Amino acid sequence: MMPQRTKRPSTPIIAVSGMLAALVALATMLFRLPVPITQGYVHLGDTFILFSAMLVGPIAAPIGGIGSALADLLAGYPMYILPTLCIKALVGWIASWQLNLHDQHALLRCALTFTLAEVAMVAGYFAYEIFVYGFALAIAATPANLFQGASSVALACALLPIARRVAPMIKGGGKPL
């Protein structure tokens, strides 16, 4: 029995994905609040990972991972590059679950799915920071990660009307609904 071929992303989706990864990196680097406990920072990058999930679905996983890891590389946080790549890819993947932008409950579904994705982000960094800094500092850094996650969910949900108009153009190459 021959394995089934998976559908390859279209050229517009690949192009938009590259731009979205760059947007994630820029939002991560340009809009940040320092967290002195871990020498890290709170940023807006997750908002655009979640927005990417609305626009291109599961391709938000590499968008989130690559865009966020690139930001860590360029901002001088080399010890976070690999964990960020994995954690933010997971955020993008979870965020794309069960999304239907035109469902009557789309806002609620986005809020719940995005919250689950951001809980995974908080848990991922908590686990990594226990390994690097110890339990006490990992606990101390958690409120900043929770704030980042909650604000990203709220901002991404606010972008739902934009995603409803733009996603069909990306996916189908046609006019917005």
Coordinates of N, CA and C in Angstrom, one line a residue:
M1 N 0.8 -1.2 0.0 CA 0.0 0.0 0.0 C 0.9 1.2 0.0
M2 N 0.6 2.1 -0.9 CA 1.4 3.4 -1.0 C 1.0 4.4 0.0
P3 N 2.0 5.1 0.6 CA 1.6 6.2 1.5 C 0.9 7.3 0.7
Q4 N 0.0 8.0 1.4 CA -0.7 9.1 0.8 C 0.2 10.3 0.8
R5 N 0.1 11.1 -0.3 CA 0.9 12.3 -0.3 C 0.1 13.4 0.4
T6 N 0.8 14.2 1.1 CA 0.2 15.3 1.8 C 0.1 16.5 0.9
K7 N -0.9 17.3 1.1 CA -1.1 18.4 0.3 C 0.0 19.5 0.6
R8 N 0.7 20.0 -0.4 CA 1.7 21.0 -0.2 C 1.1 22.4 -0.1
P9 N 1.6 23.2 0.7 CA 1.1 24.6 0.8 C 1.2 25.3 -0.5
S10 N 0.3 26.2 -0.8 CA 0.4 27.0 -2.0 C 1.5 28.1 -1.9
T11 N 1.9 28.6 -3.0 CA 2.9 29.7 -3.0 C 2.4 30.9 -2.2
P12 N 1.1 31.3 -2.3 CA 0.7 32.5 -1.5 C 0.8 32.2 0.0
I13 N 0.5 31.0 0.4 CA 0.6 30.6 1.8 C 2.0 30.6 2.3
I14 N 2.9 30.1 1.5 CA 4.3 30.0 1.8 C 4.9 31.5 2.0
A15 N 4.5 32.3 1.0 CA 4.9 33.7 1.1 C 4.4 34.4 2.3
V16 N 3.1 34.3 2.6 CA 2.5 34.9 3.7 C 3.1 34.4 5.0
S17 N 3.4 33.1 5.0 CA 4.0 32.5 6.2 C 5.4 33.1 6.5
G18 N 6.1 33.3 5.5 CA 7.4 34.0 5.7 C 7.2 35.4 6.3
M19 N 6.3 36.1 5.8 CA 6.0 37.5 6.3 C 5.5 37.4 7.7
L20 N 4.6 36.4 8.0 CA 4.1 36.3 9.4 C 5.2 35.9 10.4
A21 N 6.1 35.1 10.0 CA 7.3 34.8 10.8 C 8.1 36.0 11.1
A22 N 8.3 36.8 10.1 CA 9.0 38.1 10.3 C 8.2 39.0 11.2
L23 N 6.9 39.1 11.1 CA 6.0 39.9 11.9 C 6.1 39.4 13.4
V24 N 6.1 38.1 13.6 CA 6.3 37.5 14.9 C 7.6 38.0 15.5
A25 N 8.7 37.9 14.7 CA 10.0 38.3 15.2 C 10.0 39.8 15.6
L26 N 9.5 40.6 14.7 CA 9.4 42.1 14.9 C 8.6 42.4 16.2
A27 N 7.4 41.8 16.3 CA 6.5 42.1 17.4 C 7.2 41.7 18.7
T28 N 8.0 40.6 18.6 CA 8.7 40.1 19.8 C 9.8 41.0 20.2
M29 N 10.5 41.6 19.3 CA 11.6 42.4 19.6 C 11.3 43.9 19.8
L30 N 10.3 44.4 19.2 CA 10.0 45.9 19.2 C 9.1 46.3 20.4
F31 N 8.2 45.4 20.8 CA 7.3 45.7 21.9 C 7.5 44.8 23.0
R32 N 8.4 45.2 23.9 CA 8.8 44.3 25.0 C 9.0 45.0 26.3
L33 N 8.6 44.3 27.4 CA 8.8 44.8 28.7 C 9.8 43.8 29.4
P34 N 10.9 44.3 30.0 CA 11.9 43.5 30.6 C 11.3 42.7 31.9
V35 N 11.8 41.5 32.0 CA 11.5 40.7 33.3 C 12.8 40.5 33.9
P36 N 13.1 41.3 34.9 CA 14.5 41.2 35.5 C 14.8 39.8 36.2
I37 N 13.8 39.1 36.6 CA 14.1 37.8 37.3 C 14.8 36.8 36.4
T38 N 14.4 36.7 35.1 CA 15.1 35.8 34.2 C 15.9 36.5 33.1
Q39 N 16.0 37.8 33.2 CA 16.6 38.5 32.1 C 15.9 38.4 30.8
G40 N 14.6 38.0 30.8 CA 13.8 37.8 29.6 C 12.9 39.1 29.5
Y41 N 11.8 38.9 28.7 CA 10.9 40.0 28.5 C 9.5 39.5 28.1
V42 N 8.6 40.4 28.4 CA 7.2 40.1 27.9 C 7.0 40.9 26.6
H43 N 6.4 40.3 25.6 CA 6.3 40.9 24.3 C 5.0 40.6 23.6
L44 N 4.8 41.1 22.4 CA 3.6 40.9 21.6 C 3.7 39.8 20.6
G45 N 4.8 39.1 20.5 CA 4.9 38.1 19.5 C 3.9 37.0 19.5
D46 N 3.5 36.6 20.6 CA 2.4 35.5 20.7 C 1.1 36.0 20.1
T47 N 0.8 37.2 20.2 CA -0.4 37.7 19.5 C -0.4 37.4 18.0
F48 N 0.7 37.5 17.4 CA 0.8 37.3 16.0 C 1.0 35.8 15.6
I49 N 1.5 35.0 16.6 CA 1.4 33.5 16.4 C 0.0 33.1 16.4
L50 N -0.8 33.6 17.3 CA -2.3 33.2 17.4 C -3.0 33.8 16.1
F51 N -2.7 35.0 15.7 CA -3.2 35.6 14.5 C -2.9 34.7 13.3
S52 N -1.6 34.2 13.2 CA -1.2 33.3 12.1 C -2.0 32.1 12.1
A53 N -2.4 31.5 13.3 CA -3.2 30.3 13.3 C -4.5 30.6 12.7
M54 N -5.1 31.8 12.9 CA -6.4 32.1 12.2 C -6.2 32.2 10.7
L55 N -5.1 32.7 10.3 CA -4.9 33.0 8.8 C -4.5 31.7 8.1
V56 N -3.6 30.9 8.6 CA -3.0 29.8 7.8 C -3.1 28.5 8.5
G57 N -3.8 28.4 9.6 CA -4.0 27.1 10.3 C -2.7 26.5 10.9
P58 N -2.5 25.2 10.8 CA -1.3 24.5 11.4 C 0.0 25.0 11.0
I59 N 0.1 25.7 9.9 CA 1.4 26.3 9.4 C 1.9 27.4 10.4
A60 N 1.0 27.8 11.4 CA 1.4 28.7 12.4 C 2.4 28.1 13.3
A61 N 2.6 26.7 13.3 CA 3.6 26.1 14.2 C 5.0 26.5 13.7
P62 N 5.4 26.3 12.5 CA 6.7 26.8 12.1 C 6.8 28.3 12.1
I63 N 5.7 29.0 11.8 CA 5.8 30.5 11.9 C 6.1 30.9 13.3
G64 N 5.4 30.4 14.3 CA 5.7 30.8 15.7 C 7.1 30.4 16.1
G65 N 7.4 29.2 15.8 CA 8.8 28.7 16.3 C 9.9 29.4 15.7
I66 N 9.9 29.6 14.3 CA 11.0 30.3 13.6 C 11.0 31.8 14.0
G67 N 9.8 32.4 13.9 CA 9.8 33.9 14.2 C 10.3 34.2 15.6
S68 N 9.8 33.4 16.6 CA 10.2 33.7 18.0 C 11.7 33.3 18.2
A69 N 12.2 32.2 17.7 CA 13.6 31.8 17.8 C 14.5 32.9 17.2
L70 N 14.1 33.4 16.0 CA 14.8 34.4 15.3 C 14.9 35.6 16.2
A71 N 13.8 36.0 16.9 CA 13.9 37.2 17.8 C 14.8 36.9 18.9
D72 N 14.9 35.7 19.5 CA 15.8 35.4 20.6 C 17.3 35.5 20.0
L73 N 17.5 35.0 18.8 CA 18.8 35.1 18.3 C 19.3 36.5 18.1
L74 N 18.4 37.3 17.5 CA 18.8 38.7 17.1 C 18.8 39.6 18.4
A75 N 18.0 39.3 19.4 CA 18.0 40.1 20.6 C 19.1 39.7 21.6
G76 N 19.8 38.6 21.3 CA 20.9 38.3 22.2 C 20.5 37.3 23.4
Y77 N 19.6 36.4 23.1 CA 19.1 35.5 24.1 C 19.4 34.0 23.6
P78 N 20.7 33.7 23.4 CA 21.0 32.4 22.7 C 20.5 31.2 23.5
M79 N 20.5 31.3 24.9 CA 20.1 30.1 25.7 C 18.6 29.8 25.5
Y80 N 17.8 30.8 25.0 CA 16.4 30.6 24.8 C 16.0 30.1 23.4
I81 N 16.9 30.1 22.5 CA 16.6 29.9 21.1 C 15.9 28.5 20.9
L82 N 16.5 27.4 21.3 CA 15.9 26.1 21.1 C 14.6 25.9 21.9
P83 N 14.6 26.2 23.2 CA 13.3 26.1 23.9 C 12.2 26.9 23.3
T84 N 12.6 28.1 22.9 CA 11.6 29.0 22.3 C 11.1 28.4 20.9
L85 N 12.0 27.9 20.1 CA 11.6 27.3 18.9 C 10.5 26.2 19.1
C86 N 10.8 25.3 20.1 CA 9.8 24.2 20.4 C 8.5 24.7 21.1
I87 N 8.7 25.6 22.1 CA 7.5 26.1 22.8 C 6.6 26.9 21.9
K88 N 7.1 27.8 21.1 CA 6.3 28.7 20.3 C 5.7 27.9 19.1
A89 N 6.4 26.9 18.6 CA 5.8 26.0 17.6 C 4.6 25.3 18.1
L90 N 4.7 24.8 19.4 CA 3.6 24.2 20.0 C 2.4 25.1 20.2
V91 N 2.7 26.4 20.5 CA 1.7 27.4 20.7 C 0.9 27.5 19.3
G92 N 1.7 27.7 18.2 CA 1.1 27.8 16.9 C 0.2 26.6 16.5
W93 N 0.7 25.4 16.9 CA 0.0 24.2 16.5 C -1.3 24.1 17.3
I94 N -1.2 24.3 18.6 CA -2.4 24.2 19.4 C -3.4 25.2 19.0
A95 N -2.9 26.4 18.8 CA -3.8 27.6 18.4 C -4.6 27.3 17.2
S96 N -4.1 26.4 16.3 CA -4.8 26.2 15.0 C -5.9 25.1 15.2
W97 N -6.0 24.4 16.3 CA -7.0 23.4 16.5 C -8.4 23.9 16.4
Q98 N -9.2 23.2 15.7 CA -10.7 23.4 15.7 C -11.1 24.9 15.4
L99 N -10.2 25.6 14.6 CA -10.6 27.0 14.3 C -11.5 27.0 13.1
N100 N -12.6 27.7 13.2 CA -13.5 27.9 12.1 C -13.9 29.4 12.3
L101 N -13.3 30.3 11.5 CA -13.5 31.7 11.7 C -14.9 32.2 11.4
H102 N -15.7 31.4 10.7 CA -17.1 31.8 10.4 C -18.1 31.0 11.1
D103 N -17.7 30.3 12.1 CA -18.7 29.6 13.0 C -19.3 30.7 13.9
Q104 N -20.6 30.4 14.3 CA -21.2 31.4 15.1 C -20.6 31.6 16.5
H105 N -19.8 30.6 16.9 CA -19.1 30.7 18.2 C -17.6 30.9 18.0
A106 N -17.2 31.5 16.9 CA -15.8 31.6 16.6 C -15.0 32.4 17.7
L107 N -15.6 33.4 18.2 CA -14.9 34.2 19.2 C -14.6 33.3 20.4
L108 N -15.6 32.6 20.9 CA -15.4 31.8 22.1 C -14.5 30.7 21.8
R109 N -14.6 30.0 20.6 CA -13.7 29.0 20.2 C -12.2 29.5 20.2
C110 N -12.0 30.6 19.6 CA -10.7 31.2 19.5 C -10.2 31.5 20.9
A111 N -11.0 32.1 21.8 CA -10.5 32.4 23.1 C -10.1 31.1 23.9
L112 N -10.9 30.1 23.8 CA -10.6 28.8 24.5 C -9.4 28.2 23.9
T113 N -9.3 28.1 22.6 CA -8.2 27.4 22.0 C -6.9 28.2 22.2
F114 N -7.0 29.5 22.1 CA -5.8 30.4 22.3 C -5.3 30.3 23.8
T115 N -6.3 30.2 24.7 CA -5.9 30.1 26.1 C -5.2 28.8 26.3
L116 N -5.6 27.7 25.8 CA -5.0 26.5 25.9 C -3.5 26.6 25.3
A117 N -3.4 27.2 24.2 CA -2.1 27.4 23.6 C -1.1 28.2 24.5
E118 N -1.7 29.2 25.1 CA -0.8 30.1 26.0 C -0.5 29.4 27.3
V119 N -1.4 28.5 27.8 CA -1.1 27.7 29.0 C 0.0 26.8 28.7
A120 N 0.1 26.3 27.4 CA 1.2 25.4 27.0 C 2.5 26.2 27.0
M121 N 2.4 27.5 26.6 CA 3.6 28.4 26.6 C 4.1 28.6 28.0
V122 N 3.2 28.9 28.9 CA 3.6 29.2 30.3 C 4.2 27.9 30.9
A123 N 3.6 26.8 30.7 CA 4.1 25.5 31.2 C 5.4 25.2 30.6
G124 N 5.6 25.4 29.3 CA 6.9 25.1 28.7 C 8.0 26.0 29.2
Y125 N 7.8 27.3 29.4 CA 8.8 28.1 29.9 C 9.1 27.8 31.4
F126 N 8.0 27.5 32.1 CA 8.2 27.1 33.6 C 9.1 25.9 33.7
A127 N 8.9 24.9 32.9 CA 9.7 23.7 32.9 C 11.1 24.0 32.5
Y128 N 11.3 24.8 31.5 CA 12.7 25.2 31.1 C 13.4 26.0 32.2
E129 N 12.6 27.0 32.8 CA 13.2 27.9 33.8 C 13.5 27.1 35.1
I130 N 12.8 26.1 35.4 CA 13.2 25.2 36.5 C 14.5 24.6 36.3
F131 N 14.7 24.1 35.1 CA 16.0 23.5 34.7 C 17.1 24.5 34.8
V132 N 16.9 25.8 34.3 CA 18.0 26.7 34.2 C 18.2 27.5 35.5
Y133 N 17.1 28.0 36.1 CA 17.2 28.9 37.2 C 16.8 28.3 38.6
G134 N 16.1 27.2 38.6 CA 15.6 26.6 39.8 C 14.1 26.9 40.0
F135 N 13.5 26.1 40.9 CA 12.0 26.2 41.1 C 11.6 27.6 41.5
A136 N 12.3 28.2 42.5 CA 11.9 29.5 43.0 C 11.8 30.6 42.0
L137 N 12.9 30.7 41.2 CA 12.9 31.7 40.1 C 11.9 31.4 39.0
A138 N 11.7 30.1 38.7 CA 10.7 29.7 37.7 C 9.3 30.2 38.2
I139 N 9.0 30.0 39.4 CA 7.7 30.4 40.0 C 7.6 31.9 39.9
A140 N 8.7 32.6 40.2 CA 8.7 34.1 40.2 C 8.5 34.7 38.8
A141 N 8.9 33.9 37.8 CA 8.8 34.4 36.4 C 7.4 34.1 35.8
T142 N 6.7 33.2 36.4 CA 5.4 32.8 35.9 C 4.4 33.9 35.7
P143 N 4.2 34.8 36.7 CA 3.2 35.9 36.4 C 3.5 36.7 35.2
A144 N 4.7 36.9 34.8 CA 5.0 37.7 33.6 C 4.6 36.9 32.4
N145 N 4.8 35.6 32.4 CA 4.4 34.7 31.3 C 2.9 34.6 31.2
L146 N 2.2 34.6 32.4 CA 0.7 34.6 32.4 C 0.2 35.9 31.8
F147 N 0.8 37.0 32.2 CA 0.4 38.3 31.6 C 0.6 38.3 30.1
Q148 N 1.7 37.9 29.7 CA 1.9 37.8 28.2 C 0.9 37.0 27.5
G149 N 0.6 35.8 28.1 CA -0.3 34.9 27.5 C -1.7 35.5 27.4
A150 N -2.2 36.0 28.6 CA -3.5 36.6 28.6 C -3.7 37.8 27.7
S151 N -2.7 38.6 27.7 CA -2.8 39.8 26.8 C -2.7 39.4 25.3
S152 N -2.0 38.4 25.0 CA -1.9 37.9 23.6 C -3.2 37.2 23.2
V153 N -3.9 36.5 24.1 CA -5.2 35.9 23.8 C -6.2 37.1 23.5
A154 N -6.2 38.1 24.4 CA -7.2 39.2 24.2 C -6.9 39.9 22.9
L155 N -5.7 40.2 22.6 CA -5.4 41.0 21.4 C -5.6 40.2 20.1
A156 N -5.3 38.9 20.2 CA -5.5 38.0 19.0 C -7.0 37.9 18.7
C157 N -7.8 37.7 19.8 CA -9.3 37.6 19.6 C -9.8 38.9 19.0
A158 N -9.2 40.0 19.4 CA -9.7 41.3 18.8 C -9.4 41.4 17.3
L159 N -8.4 40.6 16.9 CA -8.1 40.6 15.4 C -8.9 39.6 14.6
L160 N -9.9 39.0 15.3 CA -10.8 38.0 14.6 C -11.5 38.6 13.4
P161 N -12.0 39.8 13.5 CA -12.7 40.4 12.3 C -11.7 40.6 11.1
I162 N -10.5 40.9 11.4 CA -9.5 41.1 10.3 C -9.2 39.7 9.7
A163 N -9.0 38.7 10.6 CA -8.7 37.4 10.1 C -9.8 36.9 9.2
R164 N -11.0 37.1 9.6 CA -12.2 36.7 8.7 C -12.1 37.2 7.3
R165 N -11.6 38.4 7.2 CA -11.6 39.0 5.8 C -10.3 38.6 5.1
V166 N -9.2 38.5 5.8 CA -7.9 38.2 5.1 C -7.7 36.7 4.8
A167 N -8.1 35.8 5.7 CA -7.8 34.4 5.5 C -8.3 33.8 4.2
P168 N -9.6 34.2 3.8 CA -10.0 33.7 2.5 C -9.1 34.1 1.3
M169 N -8.6 35.3 1.4 CA -7.7 35.8 0.3 C -6.4 35.0 0.3
I170 N -5.9 34.6 1.4 CA -4.7 33.9 1.5 C -4.9 32.5 1.0
K171 N -5.9 31.8 1.6 CA -6.2 30.4 1.3 C -6.7 30.1 -0.1
G172 N -7.6 31.1 -0.5 CA -8.2 30.8 -1.8 C -7.7 31.7 -2.9
G173 N -7.0 32.7 -2.6 CA -6.5 33.6 -3.6 C -7.6 34.5 -4.2
G174 N -8.7 34.5 -3.5 CA -9.9 35.3 -4.0 C -10.2 36.5 -3.2
K175 N -11.4 37.0 -3.4 CA -11.8 38.2 -2.7 C -12.3 37.8 -1.3
P176 N -12.2 38.8 -0.4 CA -12.6 38.5 1.0 C -14.1 38.3 1.0
L177 N -14.6 37.6 2.1 CA -16.0 37.4 2.2 C -16.7 38.6 2.6

